[in-house]
Amino acid sequence: MPEYDDCGNCGGEVTDDSDFCPHCGVLFEQAPVVACATHNGSGSCAVCVICGRYLCEICAVEVGGRFLCPEHESIKLVENYALVYQSRDVAEAATVRAMLTPSGQVASEDGEGNLDIPVEDDGGQFDVVDANLFTRGQLARLYVPIPRYLEAMEILKEWRESLKNP
């Protein structure tokens, strides 16, 4: 069983043999030298928390204490969640939420910008508690855990394509 330490950058829990922090993306001193994914001549200093791309000081964008690549720097992150969907269409938002729930946790944002974080029940499943998600006229926002962002976006892409080609 692995030992755990705290990341010196963000305080997140990491295994003692980790090369980088999965919470903030900072590379640790014991990590092997890996070239930046974009600038092959530059050593990397961080990893994008969304896609895992190795980043040098030129590419690494720090947003809210987390490192992101230029491609993902505009993604809204709240706590350990990434925004994957927003709409004022209640029916569509409910459909998207139902599609994403089987793939992992989904959190929703209430009308005041607070996240309703799912809690694990005894069976290891995740329940989502909604507060004011579908109040008329509100913008419904759905979040997934940061490590599940790319998977959720692929599910949404396939769904949108299926609407075009029924």
Short mmCIF file of C-alpha atoms in Angstrom, two decimals, residues 29-123:
data_model
loop_
_atom_site.label_atom_id
_atom_site.label_comp_id
_atom_site.label_asym_id
_atom_site.label_seq_id
_atom_site.Cartn_x
_atom_site.Cartn_y
_atom_site.Cartn_z
CA GLU A 29 12.16 17.09 -7.92
CA GLN A 30 12.43 13.29 -8.17
CA ALA A 31 10.56 13.26 -11.49
CA PRO A 32 12.62 12.23 -14.52
CA VAL A 33 13.47 15.04 -16.91
CA VAL A 34 10.83 15.07 -19.64
CA ALA A 35 10.78 17.46 -22.57
CA CYS A 36 7.89 19.86 -22.95
CA ALA A 37 5.23 18.49 -25.32
CA THR A 38 5.44 21.68 -27.42
CA HIS A 39 9.01 22.91 -26.96
CA ASN A 40 11.17 19.78 -27.28
CA GLY A 41 14.32 21.63 -26.21
CA SER A 42 12.82 22.74 -22.91
CA GLY A 43 12.48 20.64 -19.80
CA SER A 44 9.04 20.50 -18.25
CA CYS A 45 8.09 22.03 -14.91
CA ALA A 46 4.44 21.00 -14.73
CA VAL A 47 1.71 18.77 -16.14
CA CYS A 48 -1.68 19.98 -17.38
CA VAL A 49 -4.24 18.74 -14.82
CA ILE A 50 -6.77 18.26 -17.63
CA CYS A 51 -4.83 16.38 -20.33
CA GLY A 52 -1.56 15.36 -18.65
CA ARG A 53 0.60 17.14 -21.24
CA TYR A 54 4.10 18.00 -20.00
CA LEU A 55 4.64 21.77 -19.92
CA CYS A 56 7.69 24.03 -19.80
CA GLU A 57 7.77 27.47 -18.19
CA ILE A 58 6.69 29.01 -21.52
CA CYS A 59 3.60 26.78 -21.90
CA ALA A 60 2.50 26.32 -18.30
CA VAL A 61 -0.45 28.53 -17.42
CA GLU A 62 -1.26 28.71 -13.72
CA VAL A 63 -4.94 29.26 -13.03
CA GLY A 64 -6.18 29.23 -9.46
CA GLY A 65 -3.12 27.31 -8.27
CA ARG A 66 -3.38 24.62 -10.97
CA PHE A 67 -1.27 24.22 -14.09
CA LEU A 68 -3.02 24.01 -17.44
CA CYS A 69 -1.82 23.89 -21.03
CA PRO A 70 -2.79 26.79 -23.33
CA GLU A 71 -5.51 24.59 -24.88
CA HIS A 72 -7.27 24.11 -21.52
CA GLU A 73 -6.55 27.38 -19.68
CA SER A 74 -10.07 28.73 -20.25
CA ILE A 75 -11.85 25.78 -18.57
CA LYS A 76 -13.67 26.91 -15.44
CA LEU A 77 -12.40 24.98 -12.42
CA VAL A 78 -14.16 25.03 -9.06
CA GLU A 79 -12.56 23.06 -6.26
CA ASN A 80 -11.69 19.71 -7.86
CA TYR A 81 -14.30 19.97 -10.62
CA ALA A 82 -14.29 21.23 -14.21
CA LEU A 83 -17.25 22.82 -15.99
CA VAL A 84 -18.39 20.62 -18.89
CA TYR A 85 -21.81 22.01 -19.73
CA GLN A 86 -24.07 25.00 -19.23
CA SER A 87 -27.49 25.90 -20.63
CA ARG A 88 -30.78 27.57 -19.84
CA ASP A 89 -32.62 24.68 -21.53
CA VAL A 90 -33.95 22.63 -18.61
CA ALA A 91 -34.73 19.49 -20.63
CA GLU A 92 -31.37 19.45 -22.37
CA ALA A 93 -29.50 20.06 -19.11
CA ALA A 94 -31.34 17.13 -17.50
CA THR A 95 -30.47 14.92 -20.49
CA VAL A 96 -26.79 15.85 -20.34
CA ARG A 97 -26.70 15.29 -16.60
CA ALA A 98 -28.23 11.83 -17.00
CA MET A 99 -25.69 10.94 -19.72
CA LEU A 100 -22.73 12.02 -17.59
CA THR A 101 -23.83 10.54 -14.27
CA PRO A 102 -23.02 6.91 -15.21
CA SER A 103 -19.48 7.95 -16.26
CA GLY A 104 -18.65 9.33 -12.82
CA GLN A 105 -19.57 12.04 -10.39
CA VAL A 106 -21.42 15.07 -11.64
CA ALA A 107 -21.76 18.20 -9.55
CA SER A 108 -24.13 21.04 -10.26
CA GLU A 109 -23.94 24.70 -9.39
CA ASP A 110 -26.79 26.45 -7.64
CA GLY A 111 -27.96 29.93 -8.57
CA GLU A 112 -25.47 31.52 -6.17
CA GLY A 113 -22.36 29.88 -7.63
CA ASN A 114 -22.06 27.19 -4.94
CA LEU A 115 -21.31 23.62 -5.96
CA ASP A 116 -23.52 20.80 -4.79
CA ILE A 117 -20.87 18.12 -4.42
CA PRO A 118 -21.93 14.49 -4.69
CA VAL A 119 -21.33 12.34 -1.66
CA GLU A 120 -20.41 8.67 -1.75
CA ASP A 121 -23.00 6.32 -0.34
CA ASP A 122 -22.27 2.93 1.22
CA GLY A 123 -22.42 1.14 -2.16
#
